[in-house]
Short mmCIF file of C-alpha atoms and ligand atoms in Angstrom, two decimals:
data_model
loop_
_atom_site.label_atom_id
_atom_site.label_comp_id
_atom_site.label_asym_id
_atom_site.label_seq_id
_atom_site.Cartn_x
_atom_site.Cartn_y
_atom_site.Cartn_z
CA MET A 29 27.56 -14.83 4.42
CA SER A 30 25.96 -16.59 1.47
CA GLY A 31 27.98 -17.83 -1.52
CA THR A 32 26.72 -14.97 -3.66
CA ALA A 33 27.58 -12.15 -1.21
CA GLY A 34 29.71 -9.45 -2.76
CA GLN A 35 29.08 -10.75 -6.30
CA VAL A 36 26.80 -9.66 -9.10
CA ILE A 37 23.76 -11.94 -9.28
CA ARG A 38 22.15 -12.80 -12.60
CA CYS A 39 18.45 -13.47 -12.25
CA LYS A 40 15.05 -12.95 -13.84
CA ALA A 41 13.20 -9.68 -13.56
CA ALA A 42 10.04 -8.33 -15.19
CA VAL A 43 11.17 -5.21 -17.01
CA ALA A 44 8.81 -2.42 -18.09
CA TRP A 45 10.49 -1.11 -21.25
CA GLU A 46 7.74 1.34 -22.16
CA ALA A 47 4.67 2.90 -20.59
CA GLY A 48 1.61 0.68 -20.77
CA LYS A 49 3.37 -2.17 -22.65
CA PRO A 50 3.39 -5.70 -21.17
CA LEU A 51 6.36 -6.41 -18.90
CA VAL A 52 9.11 -8.62 -20.35
CA ILE A 53 10.89 -11.26 -18.26
CA GLU A 54 14.60 -10.57 -18.83
CA GLU A 55 17.87 -11.75 -17.35
CA VAL A 56 19.25 -8.85 -15.34
CA GLU A 57 22.40 -8.29 -13.32
CA VAL A 58 21.90 -7.21 -9.73
CA ALA A 59 24.92 -5.51 -8.14
CA PRO A 60 25.86 -6.22 -4.51
CA PRO A 61 24.40 -3.93 -1.83
CA GLN A 62 26.41 -0.82 -0.93
CA ALA A 63 26.58 0.96 2.45
CA MET A 64 23.27 0.76 4.36
CA GLU A 65 21.71 -1.42 1.65
CA VAL A 66 20.56 -5.03 1.63
CA ARG A 67 20.03 -7.44 -1.23
CA LEU A 68 16.84 -9.49 -0.97
CA LYS A 69 15.67 -12.69 -2.59
CA ILE A 70 12.02 -12.02 -3.36
CA LEU A 71 9.75 -15.05 -2.92
CA PHE A 72 6.31 -13.49 -3.38
CA THR A 73 5.17 -10.15 -4.64
CA SER A 74 1.75 -8.68 -5.36
CA LEU A 75 0.42 -5.96 -7.59
CA CYS A 76 -0.91 -2.66 -6.23
CA HIS A 77 -2.64 0.19 -8.09
CA THR A 78 0.39 2.43 -7.65
CA ASP A 79 2.46 0.08 -9.84
CA VAL A 80 -0.18 0.20 -12.55
CA TYR A 81 -0.50 3.97 -12.27
CA PHE A 82 3.23 4.58 -12.81
CA TRP A 83 3.46 1.87 -15.46
CA GLU A 84 0.69 3.64 -17.41
CA ALA A 85 2.61 6.92 -16.83
CA LYS A 86 -0.38 9.03 -17.84
CA GLY A 87 0.06 11.77 -15.26
CA GLN A 88 3.79 11.77 -14.48
CA THR A 89 7.18 12.07 -16.12
CA PRO A 90 7.85 8.61 -17.53
CA LEU A 91 10.97 6.80 -16.32
CA PHE A 92 11.81 3.66 -18.30
CA PRO A 93 13.12 0.97 -18.49
CA ARG A 94 12.04 0.28 -14.94
CA ILE A 95 11.39 -2.62 -12.57
CA PHE A 96 8.12 -2.03 -10.72
CA GLY A 97 6.74 -3.81 -7.65
CA HIS A 98 6.51 -2.72 -4.02
CA GLU A 99 4.40 -5.29 -2.17
CA ALA A 100 6.51 -8.33 -1.40
CA GLY A 101 7.97 -10.83 1.00
CA GLY A 102 11.52 -12.10 0.83
CA ILE A 103 14.70 -13.23 2.53
CA VAL A 104 17.91 -11.24 3.07
CA GLU A 105 20.64 -12.62 0.76
CA SER A 106 23.46 -10.27 1.81
CA VAL A 107 23.97 -6.94 3.55
CA GLY A 108 26.14 -3.92 2.78
CA GLU A 109 28.55 -2.03 4.99
CA GLY A 110 27.07 -0.54 8.15
CA VAL A 111 23.99 -2.78 8.26
CA THR A 112 23.77 -4.19 11.77
CA ASP A 113 20.15 -5.07 12.38
CA LEU A 114 19.63 -7.43 9.43
CA LYS A 115 21.55 -10.56 8.43
CA PRO A 116 21.34 -13.10 5.60
CA GLY A 117 18.36 -15.40 6.12
CA ASP A 118 16.12 -12.87 7.86
CA HIS A 119 12.52 -12.82 6.62
CA VAL A 120 11.48 -9.35 5.56
CA LEU A 121 8.88 -7.12 3.94
CA PRO A 122 10.30 -4.30 1.77
CA VAL A 123 8.34 -1.04 2.07
CA PHE A 124 8.01 1.86 -0.42
CA THR A 125 8.57 4.40 2.33
CA GLY A 126 11.28 4.13 4.93
CA GLU A 127 12.31 4.77 8.50
CA CYS A 128 15.89 5.97 8.99
CA LYS A 129 15.33 6.11 12.80
CA ASP A 130 17.41 9.27 12.93
CA CYS A 131 15.48 12.24 11.50
CA ARG A 132 12.93 14.46 13.29
CA HIS A 133 10.04 12.48 11.85
CA CYS A 134 11.46 9.11 12.85
CA LYS A 135 12.12 10.45 16.36
CA SER A 136 8.58 11.82 16.65
CA GLU A 137 6.02 9.38 17.99
CA GLU A 138 3.37 10.94 15.77
CA SER A 139 4.99 10.86 12.34
CA ASN A 140 6.08 8.23 9.83
CA MET A 141 7.13 10.77 7.16
CA CYS A 142 10.88 10.05 7.29
CA ASP A 143 12.95 12.90 5.83
CA LEU A 144 15.52 10.59 4.25
CA LEU A 145 13.39 7.72 2.97
CA ARG A 146 9.93 9.18 2.38
CA ILE A 147 8.39 7.81 -0.83
CA ASN A 148 9.86 9.34 -3.97
CA THR A 149 8.19 8.11 -7.14
CA ASP A 150 10.48 10.10 -9.45
CA ARG A 151 13.75 8.64 -8.19
CA GLY A 152 14.88 5.56 -10.10
CA VAL A 153 18.28 5.16 -8.43
CA MET A 154 19.72 4.33 -5.01
CA LEU A 155 20.50 7.16 -2.56
CA ASN A 156 24.07 6.08 -1.88
CA ASP A 157 25.55 6.82 -5.32
CA ASN A 158 22.57 7.94 -7.42
CA LYS A 159 22.96 4.82 -9.55
CA SER A 160 20.84 1.77 -10.25
CA ARG A 161 21.81 -1.70 -8.97
CA PHE A 162 20.05 -3.32 -11.96
CA SER A 163 21.51 -3.59 -15.45
CA ILE A 164 21.24 -5.49 -18.71
CA ASN A 165 24.48 -5.62 -20.76
CA GLY A 166 25.81 -2.70 -18.73
CA LYS A 167 22.75 -0.49 -19.35
CA PRO A 168 20.91 0.62 -16.20
CA ILE A 169 17.33 -0.43 -15.46
CA TYR A 170 15.67 1.98 -13.03
CA HIS A 171 14.28 1.22 -9.57
CA PHE A 172 10.75 2.03 -8.44
CA VAL A 173 9.98 3.54 -4.98
CA GLY A 174 13.18 1.97 -3.66
CA THR A 175 11.78 -1.57 -3.76
CA SER A 176 11.53 -3.01 -7.35
CA THR A 177 10.16 -6.33 -6.23
CA PHE A 178 9.27 -7.70 -9.70
CA SER A 179 12.72 -9.31 -9.69
CA GLU A 180 14.08 -12.50 -8.14
CA TYR A 181 16.68 -10.33 -6.38
CA THR A 182 16.53 -6.64 -5.52
CA VAL A 183 18.57 -4.10 -3.57
CA VAL A 184 16.81 -1.94 -0.96
CA HIS A 185 17.91 0.63 1.62
CA VAL A 186 17.98 -0.98 5.08
CA GLY A 187 15.51 1.68 6.28
CA CYS A 188 12.89 0.33 3.85
CA VAL A 189 12.96 -3.23 5.18
CA ALA A 190 10.84 -4.60 8.02
CA LYS A 191 12.20 -7.74 9.69
CA ILE A 192 9.32 -10.07 10.53
CA ASN A 193 8.57 -13.34 12.28
CA PRO A 194 10.21 -16.12 10.18
CA ALA A 195 7.21 -18.36 10.87
CA ALA A 196 4.87 -15.99 9.00
CA PRO A 197 3.87 -17.31 5.54
CA LEU A 198 5.38 -14.84 3.07
CA ASP A 199 2.77 -15.67 0.42
CA LYS A 200 0.14 -14.13 2.73
CA VAL A 201 1.89 -11.41 4.72
CA CYS A 202 3.49 -9.90 1.59
CA VAL A 203 0.23 -7.94 1.08
CA LEU A 204 1.05 -6.01 4.27
CA SER A 205 3.83 -4.15 2.42
CA CYS A 206 1.45 -1.46 1.19
CA GLY A 207 -2.32 -1.26 0.64
CA ILE A 208 -3.64 -3.51 3.40
CA SER A 209 -1.50 -1.89 6.12
CA THR A 210 -2.52 1.54 4.81
CA GLY A 211 -6.26 0.90 5.21
CA LEU A 212 -5.90 -1.03 8.45
CA GLY A 213 -3.70 1.65 10.03
CA ALA A 214 -5.98 4.46 8.84
CA THR A 215 -8.70 2.96 11.02
CA LEU A 216 -6.73 1.51 13.94
CA ASN A 217 -4.08 4.24 14.30
CA VAL A 218 -5.86 7.36 13.09
CA ALA A 219 -9.69 7.09 13.10
CA LYS A 220 -9.63 4.92 16.25
CA PRO A 221 -13.28 3.81 16.42
CA TRP A 222 -14.38 2.27 19.71
CA LYS A 223 -16.37 -0.86 20.48
CA GLY A 224 -19.98 -0.32 19.46
CA SER A 225 -19.26 2.79 17.34
CA SER A 226 -20.38 3.50 13.76
CA VAL A 227 -17.89 3.83 10.90
CA ALA A 228 -18.42 4.80 7.25
CA ILE A 229 -15.90 3.55 4.68
CA PHE A 230 -15.82 5.38 1.34
CA GLY A 231 -14.40 3.21 -1.46
CA LEU A 232 -14.43 -0.58 -1.15
CA GLY A 233 -11.22 -1.48 -2.98
CA ALA A 234 -8.40 -3.31 -1.17
CA VAL A 235 -7.50 -0.22 0.89
CA GLY A 236 -11.11 0.50 1.93
CA LEU A 237 -11.77 -3.14 2.77
CA ALA A 238 -8.62 -3.15 4.92
CA ALA A 239 -10.02 -0.06 6.66
CA ALA A 240 -13.26 -2.03 7.18
CA GLU A 241 -11.22 -4.92 8.59
CA GLY A 242 -9.74 -2.42 11.07
CA ALA A 243 -13.24 -1.33 12.07
CA ARG A 244 -14.25 -4.97 12.55
CA ILE A 245 -11.15 -5.60 14.72
CA ALA A 246 -11.96 -2.47 16.78
CA GLY A 247 -15.46 -3.84 17.42
CA ALA A 248 -17.46 -1.22 15.52
CA ALA A 249 -21.18 -2.07 15.62
CA ARG A 250 -22.07 -0.50 12.27
CA ILE A 251 -19.75 -0.42 9.26
CA ILE A 252 -21.35 1.45 6.39
CA GLY A 253 -19.70 0.85 3.00
CA VAL A 254 -20.04 3.56 0.35
CA ASP A 255 -19.16 2.88 -3.28
CA LEU A 256 -20.39 3.83 -6.75
CA ASN A 257 -19.81 0.30 -7.99
CA PRO A 258 -22.50 -2.11 -6.69
CA LYS A 259 -20.27 -5.09 -7.60
CA ARG A 260 -18.07 -4.16 -4.64
CA PHE A 261 -20.81 -4.80 -2.11
CA ASN A 262 -20.82 -8.58 -2.37
CA GLU A 263 -17.11 -8.86 -1.64
CA ALA A 264 -17.39 -6.33 1.19
CA LYS A 265 -19.77 -8.56 3.16
CA LYS A 266 -16.79 -10.82 3.95
CA PHE A 267 -15.11 -7.83 5.60
CA GLY A 268 -17.80 -7.14 8.16
CA VAL A 269 -19.44 -4.28 6.26
CA THR A 270 -23.00 -4.21 7.64
CA GLU A 271 -24.74 -1.70 5.34
CA PHE A 272 -24.21 -0.33 1.86
CA VAL A 273 -24.89 3.03 0.31
CA ASN A 274 -24.48 3.74 -3.38
CA PRO A 275 -24.53 7.54 -3.86
CA LYS A 276 -26.07 6.93 -7.32
CA ASP A 277 -29.23 5.51 -5.71
CA HIS A 278 -30.07 8.80 -3.96
CA ASP A 279 -31.15 12.28 -5.03
CA LYS A 280 -29.56 13.98 -2.04
CA PRO A 281 -25.87 14.09 -1.10
CA VAL A 282 -24.59 10.87 0.46
CA GLN A 283 -23.59 12.71 3.66
CA GLU A 284 -27.28 13.52 4.24
CA VAL A 285 -28.27 9.91 3.59
CA ILE A 286 -25.73 8.73 6.17
CA ALA A 287 -26.80 11.39 8.70
CA GLU A 288 -30.39 10.11 8.40
CA MET A 289 -29.31 6.48 8.80
CA THR A 290 -27.32 7.21 11.95
CA GLY A 291 -29.21 9.91 13.84
CA GLY A 292 -26.91 12.78 12.86
CA GLY A 293 -23.79 11.17 11.46
CA VAL A 294 -21.25 8.40 11.96
CA ASP A 295 -18.65 8.44 14.75
CA ARG A 296 -15.80 7.86 12.31
CA SER A 297 -15.29 7.80 8.55
CA VAL A 298 -12.38 6.68 6.40
CA GLU A 299 -12.11 7.81 2.76
CA CYS A 300 -10.32 5.38 0.42
CA THR A 301 -11.39 6.53 -3.08
CA GLY A 302 -9.04 9.30 -4.23
CA ASN A 303 -12.13 11.25 -5.39
CA VAL A 304 -12.30 14.75 -3.89
CA ASN A 305 -16.11 14.77 -3.70
CA ALA A 306 -16.03 11.54 -1.72
CA MET A 307 -13.46 13.19 0.57
CA ILE A 308 -15.83 16.09 1.24
CA SER A 309 -18.76 13.71 1.83
CA ALA A 310 -16.63 11.58 4.15
CA PHE A 311 -15.91 14.67 6.25
CA GLU A 312 -19.44 16.05 6.25
CA CYS A 313 -21.02 12.68 7.21
CA VAL A 314 -19.38 12.49 10.64
CA HIS A 315 -21.36 13.47 13.72
CA ASP A 316 -20.82 16.95 15.13
CA GLY A 317 -19.26 17.15 18.59
CA TRP A 318 -16.96 14.15 18.17
CA GLY A 319 -16.83 12.83 14.61
CA VAL A 320 -13.46 12.19 12.98
CA ALA A 321 -12.88 11.74 9.23
CA VAL A 322 -9.64 10.31 7.85
CA LEU A 323 -8.52 10.81 4.23
CA VAL A 324 -6.44 8.07 2.63
CA GLY A 325 -7.11 8.33 -1.12
CA VAL A 326 -4.62 10.19 -3.28
CA PRO A 327 -6.42 13.08 -5.05
CA ASN A 328 -5.85 14.44 -8.56
CA LYS A 329 -3.22 17.12 -9.05
CA ASP A 330 -5.61 20.09 -9.27
CA ASP A 331 -8.20 19.06 -6.68
CA SER A 332 -9.11 21.30 -3.77
CA PHE A 333 -11.13 20.42 -0.70
CA LYS A 334 -14.09 22.73 -0.04
CA THR A 335 -16.36 22.69 3.00
CA HIS A 336 -18.03 25.32 5.16
CA PRO A 337 -15.78 26.19 8.13
CA MET A 338 -18.83 25.79 10.38
CA ASN A 339 -18.49 22.02 9.84
CA LEU A 340 -15.17 22.22 11.70
CA LEU A 341 -16.38 24.70 14.33
CA ASN A 342 -19.11 22.19 15.14
CA GLU A 343 -16.35 19.97 16.47
CA ARG A 344 -15.71 17.63 13.61
CA THR A 345 -12.10 16.64 12.97
CA LEU A 346 -10.49 16.13 9.58
CA LYS A 347 -7.29 14.10 9.34
CA GLY A 348 -5.18 12.46 6.66
CA THR A 349 -2.74 9.59 6.77
CA PHE A 350 0.16 8.16 4.85
CA PHE A 351 0.76 4.39 5.05
CA GLY A 352 -1.77 4.20 7.91
CA ASN A 353 0.67 6.08 10.16
CA TYR A 354 2.75 2.90 10.52
CA LYS A 355 6.51 3.30 10.86
CA PRO A 356 7.66 0.47 8.58
CA ARG A 357 10.49 -1.01 10.63
CA SER A 358 9.10 -0.37 14.11
CA ASP A 359 5.44 -1.20 13.49
CA LEU A 360 5.02 -3.70 10.62
CA PRO A 361 6.33 -6.68 12.63
CA SER A 362 3.42 -6.24 15.05
CA VAL A 363 0.92 -6.11 12.17
CA VAL A 364 2.32 -9.46 11.01
CA GLU A 365 1.76 -10.74 14.57
CA LYS A 366 -1.90 -9.66 14.36
CA TYR A 367 -2.20 -12.03 11.41
CA MET A 368 -0.27 -14.78 13.21
CA ASN A 369 -2.57 -14.64 16.24
CA LYS A 370 -5.63 -14.69 13.95
CA GLU A 371 -6.84 -11.23 14.88
CA LEU A 372 -6.36 -10.01 11.30
CA GLU A 373 -7.50 -12.05 8.28
CA LEU A 374 -5.45 -11.72 5.09
CA GLU A 375 -6.68 -14.67 2.99
CA LYS A 376 -9.84 -12.85 1.97
CA PHE A 377 -7.77 -10.11 0.29
CA ILE A 378 -5.98 -12.65 -1.92
CA THR A 379 -8.23 -13.39 -4.87
CA HIS A 380 -5.70 -14.54 -7.50
CA GLU A 381 -2.29 -16.14 -7.79
CA VAL A 382 0.00 -16.43 -10.85
CA PRO A 383 3.57 -17.68 -11.48
CA PHE A 384 6.17 -14.97 -12.19
CA ALA A 385 6.19 -15.86 -15.91
CA GLU A 386 2.53 -14.76 -16.07
CA ILE A 387 2.91 -11.46 -14.23
CA ASN A 388 1.07 -9.60 -17.01
CA LYS A 389 -2.09 -11.48 -16.02
CA ALA A 390 -1.97 -9.71 -12.64
CA PHE A 391 -2.08 -6.41 -14.54
CA GLU A 392 -5.08 -7.61 -16.55
CA TYR A 393 -6.99 -8.59 -13.41
CA MET A 394 -6.37 -5.19 -11.89
CA LEU A 395 -7.25 -3.27 -15.05
CA GLN A 396 -10.52 -5.22 -15.28
CA GLY A 397 -11.30 -4.46 -11.62
CA ASP A 398 -11.33 -8.20 -11.00
CA GLY A 399 -10.57 -9.18 -7.39
CA LEU A 400 -8.40 -7.49 -4.78
CA ARG A 401 -4.85 -8.83 -4.65
CA CYS A 402 -3.00 -11.16 -7.02
CA ILE A 403 0.02 -12.94 -5.54
CA ILE A 404 2.92 -13.44 -7.96
CA ARG A 405 4.98 -16.52 -7.07
CA MET A 406 8.66 -16.10 -8.00
CA ASP A 407 9.65 -19.80 -7.85
CA PRO A 408 8.43 -21.74 -10.90
N1 NAD B 507 -2.44 7.50 1.84
C1 NAD B 507 -1.71 6.41 1.52
O1 NAD B 507 -0.68 6.13 2.14
C2 NAD B 507 -2.17 5.49 0.43
C3 NAD B 507 -1.55 4.24 0.22
C4 NAD B 507 -2.05 3.34 -0.76
C5 NAD B 507 -3.14 3.73 -1.54
N2 NAD B 507 -3.70 4.97 -1.35
C6 NAD B 507 -4.88 5.42 -2.13
O2 NAD B 507 -6.05 4.82 -1.62
C7 NAD B 507 -7.07 4.85 -2.61
C8 NAD B 507 -7.77 3.51 -2.70
O3 NAD B 507 -6.90 2.51 -3.22
P1 NAD B 507 -7.48 1.10 -3.75
O4 NAD B 507 -6.30 0.31 -4.20
O5 NAD B 507 -8.39 0.50 -2.73
O6 NAD B 507 -8.33 1.63 -5.01
P2 NAD B 507 -9.57 0.94 -5.81
O7 NAD B 507 -9.62 1.66 -7.11
O8 NAD B 507 -9.48 -0.54 -5.80
O9 NAD B 507 -10.85 1.32 -4.94
C9 NAD B 507 -11.42 2.59 -4.94
C10 NAD B 507 -12.94 2.42 -4.83
O10 NAD B 507 -13.53 3.71 -4.67
C11 NAD B 507 -14.72 3.74 -5.39
N3 NAD B 507 -15.06 5.15 -5.66
C12 NAD B 507 -14.49 6.00 -6.54
N4 NAD B 507 -15.07 7.21 -6.49
C13 NAD B 507 -16.02 7.15 -5.53
C14 NAD B 507 -16.96 8.06 -5.01
N5 NAD B 507 -17.03 9.31 -5.46
N6 NAD B 507 -17.81 7.64 -4.04
C15 NAD B 507 -17.75 6.37 -3.59
N7 NAD B 507 -16.89 5.44 -4.06
C16 NAD B 507 -16.03 5.82 -5.02
C17 NAD B 507 -14.45 2.91 -6.64
O11 NAD B 507 -15.65 2.42 -7.23
C18 NAD B 507 -13.59 1.78 -6.07
O12 NAD B 507 -14.35 0.65 -5.70
C19 NAD B 507 -6.36 5.28 -3.90
O13 NAD B 507 -6.61 6.67 -4.08
C20 NAD B 507 -4.90 5.06 -3.58
O14 NAD B 507 -4.07 5.89 -4.36
C21 NAD B 507 -3.24 5.84 -0.38
ZN1 ZN B 508 13.83 9.22 9.18
ZN1 ZN B 509 0.91 0.07 -3.03
#
């Protein structure tokens, strides 16, 4: 056990006091982990759109003060009662959704939607006692999606922690905690293109480009990138995207444009926009007889998906995925190995890096649509 085990740790954390206001680096107290919890020392974290979305709190019930952050790499500092498969010193990736290994979902080979630890964006406390492990002068600071990685130390349920190869550089593999694994898994685990096949990717943000990376790894011959923003096309070339379609450049629906380009439709499509019209196009652009479309983007609250049922009867398949169908504890270590054996490239996703003290810059980059991932380095 480390010298700090069982004690409150005082450390720096970036606290969001109010919606949309810059984070403030504060000294916080982090309580020791309780049963089935672990306390992590975070070394690197990165910013994902979901953090920004809940920080802006435009669509949801605001919960503040809160410590955001859910893409990160760290080291186990101490473990709570009942934790047997992690020990201090283990290198880990915390994940916003968990795997209890005990519920019907965890026992199913097909699901990663754990009953106990499925993402809950409204909960700001730990499951064990419905309390926060973070405080300032005795006042609680809320957690975010069970990870709160914008802190030098954080407490996480053991089911939300993937133990990884200690040789893996945490400043690179930390991006596998969320968006990159989501896009990659959507292609490799769900769309499953084959060598020589054609794949359309809707939305060329970090998630879509990770889906393109999956298509490249699978050996797809044609990877067609679809985006409304032409600035995205340049970056996408690095990810093996072979052709680009901007729906704005055409009078007819983009699904018809793609059908013409491919002799009837693509073999697979992956939607990573969150726009319901793009979801419909992504479905209708796959070839009849065998085409499969996979939805990844999170739609607006009141959206509904409308297509003619004949499109399904003509043997097209529509699927959706959460976190690329990866089970965090069982599957993420092997995704890290894909990077270690140079099958998967992560460097090209990392476009910025800032020290922890300048975490608000990472928010600015994302709000300006500048780059893909910004690594936040906790050590000065
Ligand atoms: N299912 C999951 O588990 C999961 C996990 C993480 C993120 N997501 C979702 O994935 C989506 C993509 O995330 P991101 O971080 O890459 O976002 P992003 O904003 O960086 O990228 C989205 C891209 O889609 C493009 N776009 C928007 N509307 C379009 C349209 N109608 N046609 C073509 N292109 C369009 C935008 O120009 C942008 O380049 C988001 O909706 C996010 O919430 C889902
Ligand atoms: Zn479970
Ligand atoms: Zn995320």
